[in-house]
Short mmCIF file of C-alpha atoms in Angstrom, two decimals:
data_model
loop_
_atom_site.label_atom_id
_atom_site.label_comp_id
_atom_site.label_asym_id
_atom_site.label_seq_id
_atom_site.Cartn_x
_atom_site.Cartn_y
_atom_site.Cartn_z
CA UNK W 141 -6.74 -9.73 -26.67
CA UNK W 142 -9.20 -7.76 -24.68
CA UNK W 143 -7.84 -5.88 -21.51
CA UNK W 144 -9.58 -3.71 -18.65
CA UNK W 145 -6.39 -1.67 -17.04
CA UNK W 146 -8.57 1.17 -14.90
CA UNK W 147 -11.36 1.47 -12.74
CA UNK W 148 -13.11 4.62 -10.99
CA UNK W 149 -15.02 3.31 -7.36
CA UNK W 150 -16.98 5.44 -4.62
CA UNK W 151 -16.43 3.31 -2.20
CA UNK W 152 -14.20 0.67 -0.85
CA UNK W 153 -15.92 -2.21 -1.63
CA UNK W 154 -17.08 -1.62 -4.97
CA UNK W 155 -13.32 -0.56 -5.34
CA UNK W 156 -12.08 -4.05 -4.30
CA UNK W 157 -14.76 -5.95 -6.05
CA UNK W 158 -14.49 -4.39 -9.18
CA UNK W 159 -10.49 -5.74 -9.11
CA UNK W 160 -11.34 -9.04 -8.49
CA UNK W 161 -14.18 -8.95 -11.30
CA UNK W 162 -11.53 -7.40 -13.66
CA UNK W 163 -8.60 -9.89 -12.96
CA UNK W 164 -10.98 -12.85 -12.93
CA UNK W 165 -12.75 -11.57 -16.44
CA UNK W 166 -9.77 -9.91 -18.42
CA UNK W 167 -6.77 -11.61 -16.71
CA UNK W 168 -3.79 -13.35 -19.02
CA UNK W 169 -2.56 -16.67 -17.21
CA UNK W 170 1.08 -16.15 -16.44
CA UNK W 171 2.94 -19.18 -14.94
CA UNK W 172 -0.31 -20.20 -13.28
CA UNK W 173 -1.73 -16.82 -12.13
CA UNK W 174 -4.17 -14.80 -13.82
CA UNK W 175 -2.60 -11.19 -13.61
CA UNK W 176 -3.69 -7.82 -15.21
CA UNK W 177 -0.26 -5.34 -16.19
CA UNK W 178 -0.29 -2.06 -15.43
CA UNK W 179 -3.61 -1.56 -13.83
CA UNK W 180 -5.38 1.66 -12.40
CA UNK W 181 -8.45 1.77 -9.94
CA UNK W 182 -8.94 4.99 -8.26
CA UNK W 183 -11.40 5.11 -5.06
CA UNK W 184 -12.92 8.85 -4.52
CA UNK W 185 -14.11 8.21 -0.74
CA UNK W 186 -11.36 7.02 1.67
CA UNK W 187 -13.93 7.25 4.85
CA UNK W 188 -13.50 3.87 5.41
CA UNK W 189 -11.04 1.69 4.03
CA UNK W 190 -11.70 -1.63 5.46
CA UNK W 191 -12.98 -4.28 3.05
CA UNK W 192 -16.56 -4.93 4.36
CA UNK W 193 -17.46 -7.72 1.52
CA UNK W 194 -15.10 -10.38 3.21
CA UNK W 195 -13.68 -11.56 6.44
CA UNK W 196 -10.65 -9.70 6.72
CA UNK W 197 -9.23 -9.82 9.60
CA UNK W 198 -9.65 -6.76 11.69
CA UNK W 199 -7.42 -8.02 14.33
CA UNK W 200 -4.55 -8.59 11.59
CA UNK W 201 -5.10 -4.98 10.53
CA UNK W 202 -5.05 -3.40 13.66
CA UNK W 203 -1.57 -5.00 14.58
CA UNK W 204 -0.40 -4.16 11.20
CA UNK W 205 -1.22 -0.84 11.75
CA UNK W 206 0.65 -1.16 14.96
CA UNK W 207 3.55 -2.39 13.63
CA UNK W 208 3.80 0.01 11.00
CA UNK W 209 3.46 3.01 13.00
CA UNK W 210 5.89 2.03 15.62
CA UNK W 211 8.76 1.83 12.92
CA UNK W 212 9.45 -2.27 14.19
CA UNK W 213 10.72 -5.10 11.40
CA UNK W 214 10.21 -8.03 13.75
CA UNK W 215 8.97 -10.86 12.75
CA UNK W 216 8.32 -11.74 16.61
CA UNK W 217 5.48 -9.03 16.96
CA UNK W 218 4.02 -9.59 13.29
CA UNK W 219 4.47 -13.48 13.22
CA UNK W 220 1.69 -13.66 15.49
CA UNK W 221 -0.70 -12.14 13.78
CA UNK W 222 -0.04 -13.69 10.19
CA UNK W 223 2.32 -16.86 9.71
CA UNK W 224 3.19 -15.78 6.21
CA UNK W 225 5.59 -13.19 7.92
CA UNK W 226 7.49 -16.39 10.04
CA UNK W 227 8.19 -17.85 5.93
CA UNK W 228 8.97 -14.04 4.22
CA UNK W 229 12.20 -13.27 6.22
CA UNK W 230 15.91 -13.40 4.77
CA UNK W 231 17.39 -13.82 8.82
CA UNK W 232 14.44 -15.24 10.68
CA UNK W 233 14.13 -12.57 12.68
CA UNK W 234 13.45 -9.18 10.45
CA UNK W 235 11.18 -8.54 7.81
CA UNK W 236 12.52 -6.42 4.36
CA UNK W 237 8.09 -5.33 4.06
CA UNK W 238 7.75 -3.91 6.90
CA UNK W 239 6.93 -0.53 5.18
CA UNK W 240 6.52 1.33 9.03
CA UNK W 241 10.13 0.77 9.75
CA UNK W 242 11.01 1.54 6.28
CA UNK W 243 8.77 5.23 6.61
CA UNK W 244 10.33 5.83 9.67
CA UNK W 245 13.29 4.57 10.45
CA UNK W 246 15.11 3.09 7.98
CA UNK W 247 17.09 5.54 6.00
CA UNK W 248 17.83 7.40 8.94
CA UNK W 249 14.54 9.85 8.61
CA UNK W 250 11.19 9.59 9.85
CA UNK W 251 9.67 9.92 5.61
CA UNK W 252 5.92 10.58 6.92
CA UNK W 253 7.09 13.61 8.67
CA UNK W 254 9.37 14.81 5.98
CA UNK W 255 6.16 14.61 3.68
CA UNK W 256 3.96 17.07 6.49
CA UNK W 257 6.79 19.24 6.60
CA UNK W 258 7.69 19.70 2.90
CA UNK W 259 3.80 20.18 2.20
CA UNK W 260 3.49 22.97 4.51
CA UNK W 261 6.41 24.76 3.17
CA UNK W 262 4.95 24.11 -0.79
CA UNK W 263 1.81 22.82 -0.88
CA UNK W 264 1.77 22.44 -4.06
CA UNK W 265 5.19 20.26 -4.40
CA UNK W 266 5.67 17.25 -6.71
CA UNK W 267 8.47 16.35 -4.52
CA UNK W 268 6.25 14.84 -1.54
CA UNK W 269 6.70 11.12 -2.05
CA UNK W 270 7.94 8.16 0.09
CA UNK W 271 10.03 5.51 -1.16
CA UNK W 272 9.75 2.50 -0.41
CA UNK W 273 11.51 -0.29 -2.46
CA UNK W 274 15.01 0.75 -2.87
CA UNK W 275 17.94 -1.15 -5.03
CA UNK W 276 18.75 -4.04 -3.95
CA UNK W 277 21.87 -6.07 -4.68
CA UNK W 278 20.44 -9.79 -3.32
CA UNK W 279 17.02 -9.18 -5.46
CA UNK W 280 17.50 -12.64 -6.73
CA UNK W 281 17.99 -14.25 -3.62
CA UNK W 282 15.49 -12.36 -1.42
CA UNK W 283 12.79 -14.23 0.17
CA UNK W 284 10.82 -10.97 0.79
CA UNK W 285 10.88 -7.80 -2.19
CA UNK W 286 9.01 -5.12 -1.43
CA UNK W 287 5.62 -5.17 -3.72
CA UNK W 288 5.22 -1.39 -3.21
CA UNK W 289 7.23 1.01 -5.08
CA UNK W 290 6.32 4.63 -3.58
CA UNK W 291 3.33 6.62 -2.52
CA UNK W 292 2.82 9.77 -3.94
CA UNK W 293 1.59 12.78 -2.19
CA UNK W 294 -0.31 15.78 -3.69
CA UNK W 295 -2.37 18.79 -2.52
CA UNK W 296 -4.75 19.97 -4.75
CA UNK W 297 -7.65 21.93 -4.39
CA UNK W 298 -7.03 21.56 -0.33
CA UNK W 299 -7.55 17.72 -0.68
CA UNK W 300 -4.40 15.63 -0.08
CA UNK W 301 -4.29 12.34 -2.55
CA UNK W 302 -2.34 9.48 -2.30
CA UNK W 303 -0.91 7.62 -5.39
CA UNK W 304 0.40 3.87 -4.39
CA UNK W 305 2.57 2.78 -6.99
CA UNK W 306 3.09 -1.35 -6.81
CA UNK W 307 5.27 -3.51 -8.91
CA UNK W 308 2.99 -6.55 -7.27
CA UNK W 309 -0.22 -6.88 -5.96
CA UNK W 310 -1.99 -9.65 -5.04
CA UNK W 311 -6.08 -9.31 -4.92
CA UNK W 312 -6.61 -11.62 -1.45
CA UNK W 313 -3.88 -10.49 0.94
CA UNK W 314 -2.18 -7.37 -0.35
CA UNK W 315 -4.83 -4.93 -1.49
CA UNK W 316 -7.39 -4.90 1.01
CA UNK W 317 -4.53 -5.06 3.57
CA UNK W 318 -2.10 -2.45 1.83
CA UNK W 319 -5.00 -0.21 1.10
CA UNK W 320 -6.03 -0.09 4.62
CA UNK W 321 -2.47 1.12 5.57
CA UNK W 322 -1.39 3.46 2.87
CA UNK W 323 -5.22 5.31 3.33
CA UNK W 324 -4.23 5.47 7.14
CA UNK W 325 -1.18 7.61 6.06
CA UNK W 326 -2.86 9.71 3.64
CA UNK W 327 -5.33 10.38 6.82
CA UNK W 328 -2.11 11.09 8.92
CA UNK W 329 -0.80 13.45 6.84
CA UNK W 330 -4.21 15.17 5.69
CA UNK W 331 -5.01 15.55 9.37
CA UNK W 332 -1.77 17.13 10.57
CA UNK W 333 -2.00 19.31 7.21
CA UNK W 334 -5.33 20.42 8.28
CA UNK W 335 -7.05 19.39 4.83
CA UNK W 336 -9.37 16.51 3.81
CA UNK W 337 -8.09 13.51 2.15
CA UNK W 338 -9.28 13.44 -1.97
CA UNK W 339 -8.71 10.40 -4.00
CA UNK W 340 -6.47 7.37 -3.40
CA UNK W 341 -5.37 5.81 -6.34
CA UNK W 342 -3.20 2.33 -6.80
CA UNK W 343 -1.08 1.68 -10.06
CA UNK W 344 -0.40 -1.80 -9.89
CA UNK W 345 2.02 -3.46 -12.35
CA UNK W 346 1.01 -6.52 -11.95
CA UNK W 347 -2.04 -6.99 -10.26
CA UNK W 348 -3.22 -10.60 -9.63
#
């Protein structure tokens, strides 16, 4: 069976194209979907990480963005930017995905600030990563699981990169929009470090 599992891209759109080639040429059909397993692409400039090679919405990223970095879980605010949020809630009225409330506010901790503040006591720390999927007892039941696993953090060579790790990841919707996000924290973080940004790299586990 032939496989393609890792990519190396200069720039955002050859990143994103080159996943769509490789799910599309080497993907297995699983119950419907073609999907590649544990897949690697890793994009060396994060200058801009808004898919130009499509219409994606700017508008829905800049309320995403919004959302995130306020800390909210409303479906309210998000709904009306993107319907699929009204469908992916467990109470109608709070979303489990909302990774900005989980970064900041959920376990009691602002995480993105932990991360700045454990990197300039030890730059050099393997310790500098954010969780974000976290057990959860009504997995089964759950209308909305959390695709993304953790970033990872590391300064090397004074360039801060970013490691998303994903148990999901879906080509149309979640990569262009996640890797918008996650690059805009790695920016955060770089910038209040006082370093450049390096390499961001996503690990999907599925990636379809």
């Amino acid at each position: 069976m032939t496989t393609h599992n890792d990519s190396v891209s200069f720039d955002i759109n050859t990143f994103y194209r080159t996943m769509i080639d490789d799910v599309y040429n080497y993907g297995v059909e699983v119950n419907g979907t073609k999907e590649i397993n544990n897949y690697r692409a890793v994009l060396f400039n994060v200058e801009n990480p808004i898919v130009q090679i499509r219409n994606v919405s700017k508008r829905y990223i800049a309320a995403e963005m919004l959302w995130y970095f306020c800390g909210r879980n409303d479906v309210d605010f998000i709904g009306k930017y993107a319907s699929m949020w009204k469908r992916l809630t467990d109470d109608g009225k709070t979303n489990n995905s909302a990774y900005g409330y989980i970064m900041k506010r959920k376990h009691g901790f602002d995480q993105i600030e932990k991360m700045i503040e454990l990197l300039k006591i030890d730059p050099y720390s393997r310790r500098a990563i954010i969780n974000i999927n976290v057990p959860n007892e009504n997995v089964i039941e759950t209308k909305d699981e959390m695709c993304t696993i953790c970033l990872n953090f590391q300064l090397r060579n004074n360039l801060l990169n970013c490691t998303a790790v994903m148990r999901s990841n879906d080509i149309y919707f979640g990569v262009p929009m996640d890797t918008c996000a996650f690059i805009t924290v790695q920016k955060y973080i770089a910038k209040a470090l006082g370093v450049e940004c390096g390499t961001y790299t996503l690990f999907a586990m599925s990636l379809h």
